[in-house]
Coordinates of C-alpha atoms in Angstrom, one line a residue:
X41 CA 68.9 97.0 102.9
X42 CA 70.1 100.6 102.7
X43 CA 73.8 101.0 103.2
X44 CA 74.5 102.7 106.4
X45 CA 76.2 101.8 109.6
X46 CA 72.8 101.3 111.3
X47 CA 71.2 98.9 108.8
X48 CA 71.2 95.9 111.1
X49 CA 73.9 93.9 109.3
X50 CA 75.8 93.7 112.6
X51 CA 73.0 91.6 114.0
X52 CA 73.0 89.0 111.1
X53 CA 74.4 85.6 111.8
X54 CA 77.2 85.0 109.3
X55 CA 76.1 81.5 108.1
X56 CA 72.3 81.6 108.0
X57 CA 70.8 79.6 105.0
X58 CA 67.4 81.3 105.3
X59 CA 69.0 84.7 105.3
X60 CA 71.1 83.7 102.3
X61 CA 68.1 82.5 100.3
X62 CA 66.3 85.7 101.1
X63 CA 69.3 87.7 99.8
X64 CA 69.5 85.5 96.7
X65 CA 65.8 86.2 96.1
X66 CA 66.5 89.9 96.4
X67 CA 69.2 89.6 93.8
X68 CA 66.7 87.9 91.4
X69 CA 64.1 90.6 92.0
X70 CA 66.6 93.4 91.4
X71 CA 68.0 92.0 88.2
X72 CA 64.4 91.6 86.9
X73 CA 63.7 95.2 87.8
X74 CA 66.9 96.4 86.1
X75 CA 65.7 94.4 83.1
X76 CA 68.9 94.0 81.0
X77 CA 71.7 91.6 80.8
X78 CA 74.3 91.0 81.7
X79 CA 74.7 93.3 84.7
X80 CA 78.4 93.1 85.3
X81 CA 79.9 93.9 88.7
X82 CA 83.5 93.4 89.9
X83 CA 84.8 92.3 93.3
X84 CA 88.3 93.5 93.8
X85 CA 89.6 90.7 96.1
X86 CA 90.7 87.1 95.8
X87 CA 89.2 86.4 99.2
X88 CA 85.8 87.3 97.8
X89 CA 86.3 84.9 94.9
X90 CA 87.4 82.2 97.4
X91 CA 84.2 82.6 99.4
X92 CA 82.0 82.7 96.3
X93 CA 83.6 79.4 95.0
X94 CA 83.8 77.7 98.3
X95 CA 80.2 78.2 99.3
X96 CA 78.8 77.8 95.8
X97 CA 77.3 81.3 95.8
X98 CA 77.3 81.6 92.0
X99 CA 74.6 79.0 91.9
X100 CA 72.4 81.5 93.7
X101 CA 73.2 84.4 91.4
X102 CA 70.6 85.1 88.7
X103 CA 71.8 84.5 85.2
X104 CA 71.6 88.2 84.4
X105 CA 74.1 89.0 87.1
X106 CA 77.8 88.5 86.1
X107 CA 80.1 88.8 89.1
X108 CA 83.7 89.0 87.9
X109 CA 87.0 89.1 89.7
X110 CA 89.3 92.0 89.3
X111 CA 93.0 92.6 90.1
X112 CA 92.5 91.7 93.8
X113 CA 95.3 89.0 94.1
X114 CA 98.5 90.7 95.3
X115 CA 100.6 87.8 94.1
X116 CA 99.0 87.7 90.7
X117 CA 99.6 91.4 90.0
X118 CA 103.2 91.5 91.1
X119 CA 104.9 92.4 87.9
X120 CA 107.4 90.2 86.1
X121 CA 110.4 92.6 86.5
X122 CA 109.7 92.7 90.3
X123 CA 110.0 88.9 90.5
X124 CA 113.1 89.1 88.3
X125 CA 114.7 91.5 90.8
X126 CA 114.2 89.0 93.6
X127 CA 115.4 86.1 91.4
X128 CA 118.6 88.0 90.4
X129 CA 119.3 89.0 94.0
X130 CA 119.0 85.3 95.1
X131 CA 121.2 84.2 92.2
X132 CA 123.8 86.8 93.2
X133 CA 124.1 85.0 96.6
X134 CA 121.9 87.4 98.6
X135 CA 119.5 85.6 101.0
X136 CA 115.9 86.3 100.1
X137 CA 112.8 85.7 102.3
X138 CA 109.3 86.0 101.0
X139 CA 105.7 84.7 101.5
X140 CA 105.0 81.2 100.3
X141 CA 102.7 82.2 97.5
X142 CA 105.5 84.3 95.9
X143 CA 107.8 81.3 95.7
X144 CA 106.5 79.9 92.4
X145 CA 105.4 83.0 90.7
X146 CA 107.1 83.1 87.3
X147 CA 109.5 85.9 86.4
X148 CA 110.8 86.4 82.9
X149 CA 112.6 83.1 82.9
X150 CA 112.6 81.8 86.5
X151 CA 110.8 81.9 89.8
X152 CA 112.3 82.1 93.3
X153 CA 111.6 78.3 93.6
X154 CA 113.7 77.8 90.5
X155 CA 116.5 79.9 92.0
X156 CA 116.3 77.9 95.2
X157 CA 116.5 74.6 93.2
X158 CA 119.7 76.0 91.7
X159 CA 121.2 76.5 95.2
X160 CA 120.1 80.0 96.0
X161 CA 119.2 80.8 99.6
X162 CA 115.5 81.5 99.6
X163 CA 113.4 81.3 102.8
X164 CA 109.6 81.2 103.1
X165 CA 108.2 83.2 106.0
X166 CA 104.6 83.8 107.2
X167 CA 105.2 87.5 108.2
X168 CA 107.6 90.3 107.8
X169 CA 108.2 90.1 111.5
X170 CA 109.4 86.5 111.0
X171 CA 111.8 87.7 108.3
X172 CA 113.2 90.3 110.8
X173 CA 113.8 87.6 113.4
X174 CA 115.5 85.5 110.8
X175 CA 117.8 88.3 109.9
X176 CA 118.7 88.9 113.6
X177 CA 120.1 85.3 113.8
X178 CA 122.2 85.7 110.6
X179 CA 125.6 87.2 109.9
X180 CA 124.7 87.9 106.3
X181 CA 122.3 90.2 104.5
X182 CA 118.6 89.2 104.2
X183 CA 116.2 90.8 101.8
X184 CA 112.5 90.6 102.4
X185 CA 110.6 90.4 99.0
X186 CA 107.5 92.2 100.2
X187 CA 104.2 91.8 98.3
X188 CA 100.6 92.6 99.1
X189 CA 98.3 95.5 99.2
X190 CA 97.9 98.3 101.9
X191 CA 97.0 95.7 104.5
X192 CA 100.4 93.9 104.4
X193 CA 102.3 97.1 103.5
X194 CA 101.3 98.5 106.9
X195 CA 103.0 95.5 108.6
X196 CA 106.1 96.2 106.6
X197 CA 106.0 99.8 107.5
X198 CA 105.7 99.0 111.2
X199 CA 108.8 96.8 111.0
X200 CA 110.8 99.5 109.3
X201 CA 109.8 102.0 112.0
X202 CA 110.7 99.5 114.8
X203 CA 114.5 99.8 114.0
X204 CA 115.2 96.3 112.4
X205 CA 118.7 94.9 112.3
X206 CA 121.1 96.5 109.8
X207 CA 121.4 93.3 107.7
X208 CA 117.7 93.5 106.9
X209 CA 116.2 95.3 103.9
X210 CA 113.0 95.3 101.8
X211 CA 112.5 94.7 98.1
X212 CA 109.0 96.3 97.9
X213 CA 106.4 95.0 95.5
X214 CA 103.6 96.4 97.6
X215 CA 100.6 97.8 95.7
X216 CA 97.8 100.3 96.5
X217 CA 94.3 99.3 95.5
X218 CA 92.4 102.6 94.8
X219 CA 94.5 103.6 91.7
X220 CA 93.9 100.3 89.9
X221 CA 90.2 100.7 90.2
X222 CA 90.6 103.9 88.2
X223 CA 92.4 102.0 85.5
X224 CA 89.7 99.3 85.3
X225 CA 86.9 101.9 85.2
X226 CA 88.7 103.8 82.4
X227 CA 89.4 100.8 80.2
X228 CA 87.3 101.2 76.9
X229 CA 86.5 97.5 77.1
X230 CA 85.3 97.6 80.7
X231 CA 81.8 96.3 81.4
X232 CA 81.9 97.0 85.1
X233 CA 78.8 98.7 86.5
X234 CA 79.8 98.6 90.1
X235 CA 82.6 97.5 92.4
X236 CA 82.5 95.3 95.5
X237 CA 85.5 96.7 97.4
X238 CA 87.6 94.6 99.7
X239 CA 86.7 95.0 103.4
X240 CA 90.2 94.3 104.8
X241 CA 91.8 97.0 102.6
X242 CA 89.1 99.4 103.5
X243 CA 89.7 98.7 107.2
X244 CA 93.0 100.5 106.7
X245 CA 92.0 103.2 104.2
X246 CA 88.4 103.8 105.3
X247 CA 85.4 103.7 102.9
X248 CA 85.7 107.5 102.3
X249 CA 88.7 106.9 100.0
X250 CA 86.3 105.7 97.3
X251 CA 84.1 108.8 97.3
X252 CA 86.3 110.7 94.8
X253 CA 86.4 107.6 92.5
X254 CA 82.6 107.5 92.5
X255 CA 82.4 111.2 91.8
X256 CA 84.8 110.9 88.8
X257 CA 83.4 107.7 87.2
X258 CA 79.8 107.5 88.3
X259 CA 80.2 103.9 89.3
X260 CA 79.0 102.7 92.7
X261 CA 81.2 101.1 95.3
X262 CA 80.0 98.8 98.1
X263 CA 82.6 97.8 100.8
X264 CA 81.9 94.2 101.8
X265 CA 83.2 91.6 104.2
X266 CA 84.1 88.0 103.4
X267 CA 81.4 85.8 104.9
X268 CA 78.8 84.5 102.5
X269 CA 76.1 86.8 103.9
X270 CA 78.5 89.7 103.6
X271 CA 79.0 89.1 99.9
X272 CA 75.3 88.5 99.2
X273 CA 74.3 91.6 101.1
X274 CA 76.9 93.7 99.4
X275 CA 75.7 92.5 96.0
X276 CA 72.1 93.3 96.9
X277 CA 73.1 96.8 97.9
X278 CA 75.2 97.3 94.7
X279 CA 72.2 96.3 92.5
X280 CA 69.9 98.6 94.5
X281 CA 72.2 101.5 93.7
X282 CA 72.4 100.5 90.0
X283 CA 68.6 100.3 89.8
X284 CA 68.3 103.7 91.4
X285 CA 70.9 105.3 89.2
X286 CA 72.5 107.4 91.9
X287 CA 76.1 106.1 92.3
X288 CA 77.5 106.4 95.8
X289 CA 79.7 104.6 98.3
X290 CA 78.1 102.2 100.7
X291 CA 79.7 100.6 103.7
X292 CA 78.3 97.0 104.1
X293 CA 81.1 96.0 106.5
X294 CA 80.5 98.4 109.4
X295 CA 81.7 95.9 112.0
X296 CA 85.2 96.5 110.7
X297 CA 85.3 99.6 108.4
X298 CA 84.7 103.2 109.2
X299 CA 84.7 106.2 106.9
X300 CA 88.1 107.4 108.0
X301 CA 89.7 104.0 108.4
X302 CA 92.6 103.1 110.7
X303 CA 94.4 106.4 111.1
X304 CA 97.3 105.0 113.1
X305 CA 97.9 102.4 110.4
X306 CA 97.7 105.1 107.7
X307 CA 100.2 107.2 109.5
X308 CA 102.7 104.3 109.5
X309 CA 102.0 103.5 105.9
X310 CA 102.6 107.0 104.5
X311 CA 105.5 107.7 106.8
X312 CA 107.5 104.8 105.2
X313 CA 106.0 104.5 101.7
X314 CA 105.4 106.8 98.8
X315 CA 103.1 106.0 95.9
X316 CA 104.8 105.7 92.5
X317 CA 103.6 104.7 89.1
X318 CA 104.4 101.2 87.9
X319 CA 103.1 98.2 86.0
X320 CA 100.7 95.7 87.4
X321 CA 101.3 92.3 85.8
X322 CA 99.1 91.9 82.7
X323 CA 97.1 95.0 83.4
X324 CA 98.7 98.3 82.7
X325 CA 100.9 101.1 84.1
X326 CA 99.1 102.2 87.2
X327 CA 99.8 105.8 88.3
X328 CA 100.5 105.8 92.1
X329 CA 99.7 102.1 92.2
X330 CA 103.1 100.9 93.6
X331 CA 104.4 101.6 97.1
X332 CA 108.2 102.3 97.4
X333 CA 110.2 103.2 100.4
X334 CA 110.8 106.9 101.0
X335 CA 114.3 108.2 100.6
X336 CA 114.7 108.6 104.4
X337 CA 114.5 104.8 104.7
X338 CA 117.0 104.1 101.9
X339 CA 119.2 102.1 104.3
X340 CA 116.4 99.5 104.3
X341 CA 115.7 99.7 100.6
X342 CA 117.1 96.7 98.8
X343 CA 117.0 98.5 95.4
X344 CA 119.4 101.1 96.8
X345 CA 121.5 98.7 98.8
X346 CA 122.3 96.3 96.0
X347 CA 123.2 96.5 92.4
X348 CA 120.4 94.5 90.7
X349 CA 121.4 93.9 87.1
X350 CA 118.6 92.3 85.1
X351 CA 120.4 92.3 81.8
X352 CA 121.6 88.7 82.2
X353 CA 118.0 87.4 82.1
X354 CA 117.8 88.2 78.4
X355 CA 120.2 85.4 77.7
X356 CA 117.3 83.0 78.4
X357 CA 114.2 82.5 76.4
X358 CA 110.8 82.6 78.3
X359 CA 108.5 79.6 78.1
X360 CA 106.6 79.4 74.8
X361 CA 103.4 79.0 76.8
X362 CA 103.9 82.3 78.4
X363 CA 102.7 84.2 75.3
X364 CA 99.4 82.3 75.4
X365 CA 98.7 83.2 79.1
X366 CA 95.7 85.6 79.5
X367 CA 96.1 86.4 83.2
X368 CA 96.1 90.1 82.4
X369 CA 92.6 89.9 80.7
X370 CA 91.3 87.8 83.6
X371 CA 92.5 90.3 86.2
X372 CA 91.0 93.1 84.2
X373 CA 87.7 91.4 84.2
X374 CA 87.7 91.0 80.4
X375 CA 88.0 87.2 80.3
X376 CA 87.4 84.2 82.6
X377 CA 89.8 81.3 83.3
X378 CA 87.7 79.1 81.1
X379 CA 88.4 81.4 78.2
X380 CA 92.1 80.4 78.4
X381 CA 93.3 77.5 76.3
X382 CA 95.9 76.7 78.9
X383 CA 93.6 76.5 81.9
X384 CA 93.5 73.0 83.5
X385 CA 95.6 71.5 80.7
X386 CA 99.0 73.2 80.3
X387 CA 98.5 75.5 83.3
X388 CA 97.7 73.7 86.6
X389 CA 98.6 74.5 90.2
X390 CA 101.4 71.9 90.2
X391 CA 102.9 73.5 87.0
X392 CA 101.5 77.1 86.7
X393 CA 102.2 79.2 83.5
X394 CA 100.5 82.3 84.8
X395 CA 100.5 84.0 88.2
X396 CA 96.7 83.5 88.5
X397 CA 97.3 79.8 88.9
X398 CA 99.9 80.2 91.6
X399 CA 98.3 82.1 94.4
X400 CA 95.6 80.8 96.7
X401 CA 93.8 84.1 95.9
X402 CA 94.3 83.8 92.1
X403 CA 91.1 83.3 90.1
X404 CA 92.5 80.4 88.0
X405 CA 93.7 78.5 91.0
X406 CA 90.4 79.0 92.8
X407 CA 88.4 77.9 89.8
X408 CA 90.7 74.9 89.3
X409 CA 90.4 74.0 93.0
X410 CA 86.6 74.0 92.8
X411 CA 86.4 72.1 89.5
X412 CA 86.4 74.7 86.8
X413 CA 83.7 77.3 86.6
X414 CA 82.5 77.0 90.2
X415 CA 78.7 77.1 89.6
X416 CA 77.8 74.7 92.4
X417 CA 74.2 73.6 92.8
X418 CA 73.4 74.5 96.3
X419 CA 73.9 77.5 98.6
X420 CA 75.7 75.8 101.4
X421 CA 76.1 78.6 103.9

């Protein structure tokens, strides 16, 4: 199970119960060999949590292994002022388009869904390209409220480079994953001993981007895909490294990820965007964690095209429940949804208090969907 591009993972069937049980057995043997508890590792992707819950993988994890979800939901970590900017634009009469998951994410006092209910023009689109096509058919301004990590930021960059219509602009809330891993690793309360990195993001950046991180923090990183066997195999490799005590980066997703990544996509990404510091909802200020349009693309930057005055929001009081929400601790891996007094009672998918209950990649929504703490009793792969 050594982590190289030639370790045979390309030949493994993705849904093989016998293989899954063998990997689960390896996890048990490795935790016994490490001989302490808990051994805490973090996966940095909502899609990993979805697969873990959907296939009941936690039931196969040894009790000594604590697999926690980090800030890997792009909707969840979109900060409140960023949502406020979109809400204010919509209330000012500007047409706003965004992904469906962003619609109900709460800002300081309202979501885009609230603004739409008040009469604002808010459209749900499935892609930035669809937003561009929508703009082409309009005789009014359209702002695309863009969220997501480097994977979706590349699509936004490609659209900007393809000469979109002049009535189209972007309100960027795009984020860049590697810097926030630094923040989590540096948190004094962090108990993370290894990271399972998101395979799709690494498809863009390449696994080599994590080498400086490992050198700085001495914490191993394994890049993993999203099939049940991908996750189990990635965890086995992570525990092997922890047992050996020689932190390094391993690519357990070689069918999609290379060391250098997708260079053409990176070229588009960094031609349009620049990394800047900014807050991630509930976590912290993340240096170089936000992606903003470079000055040469100012014509498509909604922040420079419109006067977005947030001062009027302070005439309203946020929900009293908002102060009890612990989404920040959940995304930092300090707490679980079941630690939140609001979970499943005052905060449910139909009426979310925190962003983690809104998105399909949010930990709270995933756990709620699968009946609370999703420790199912079988490995159904």
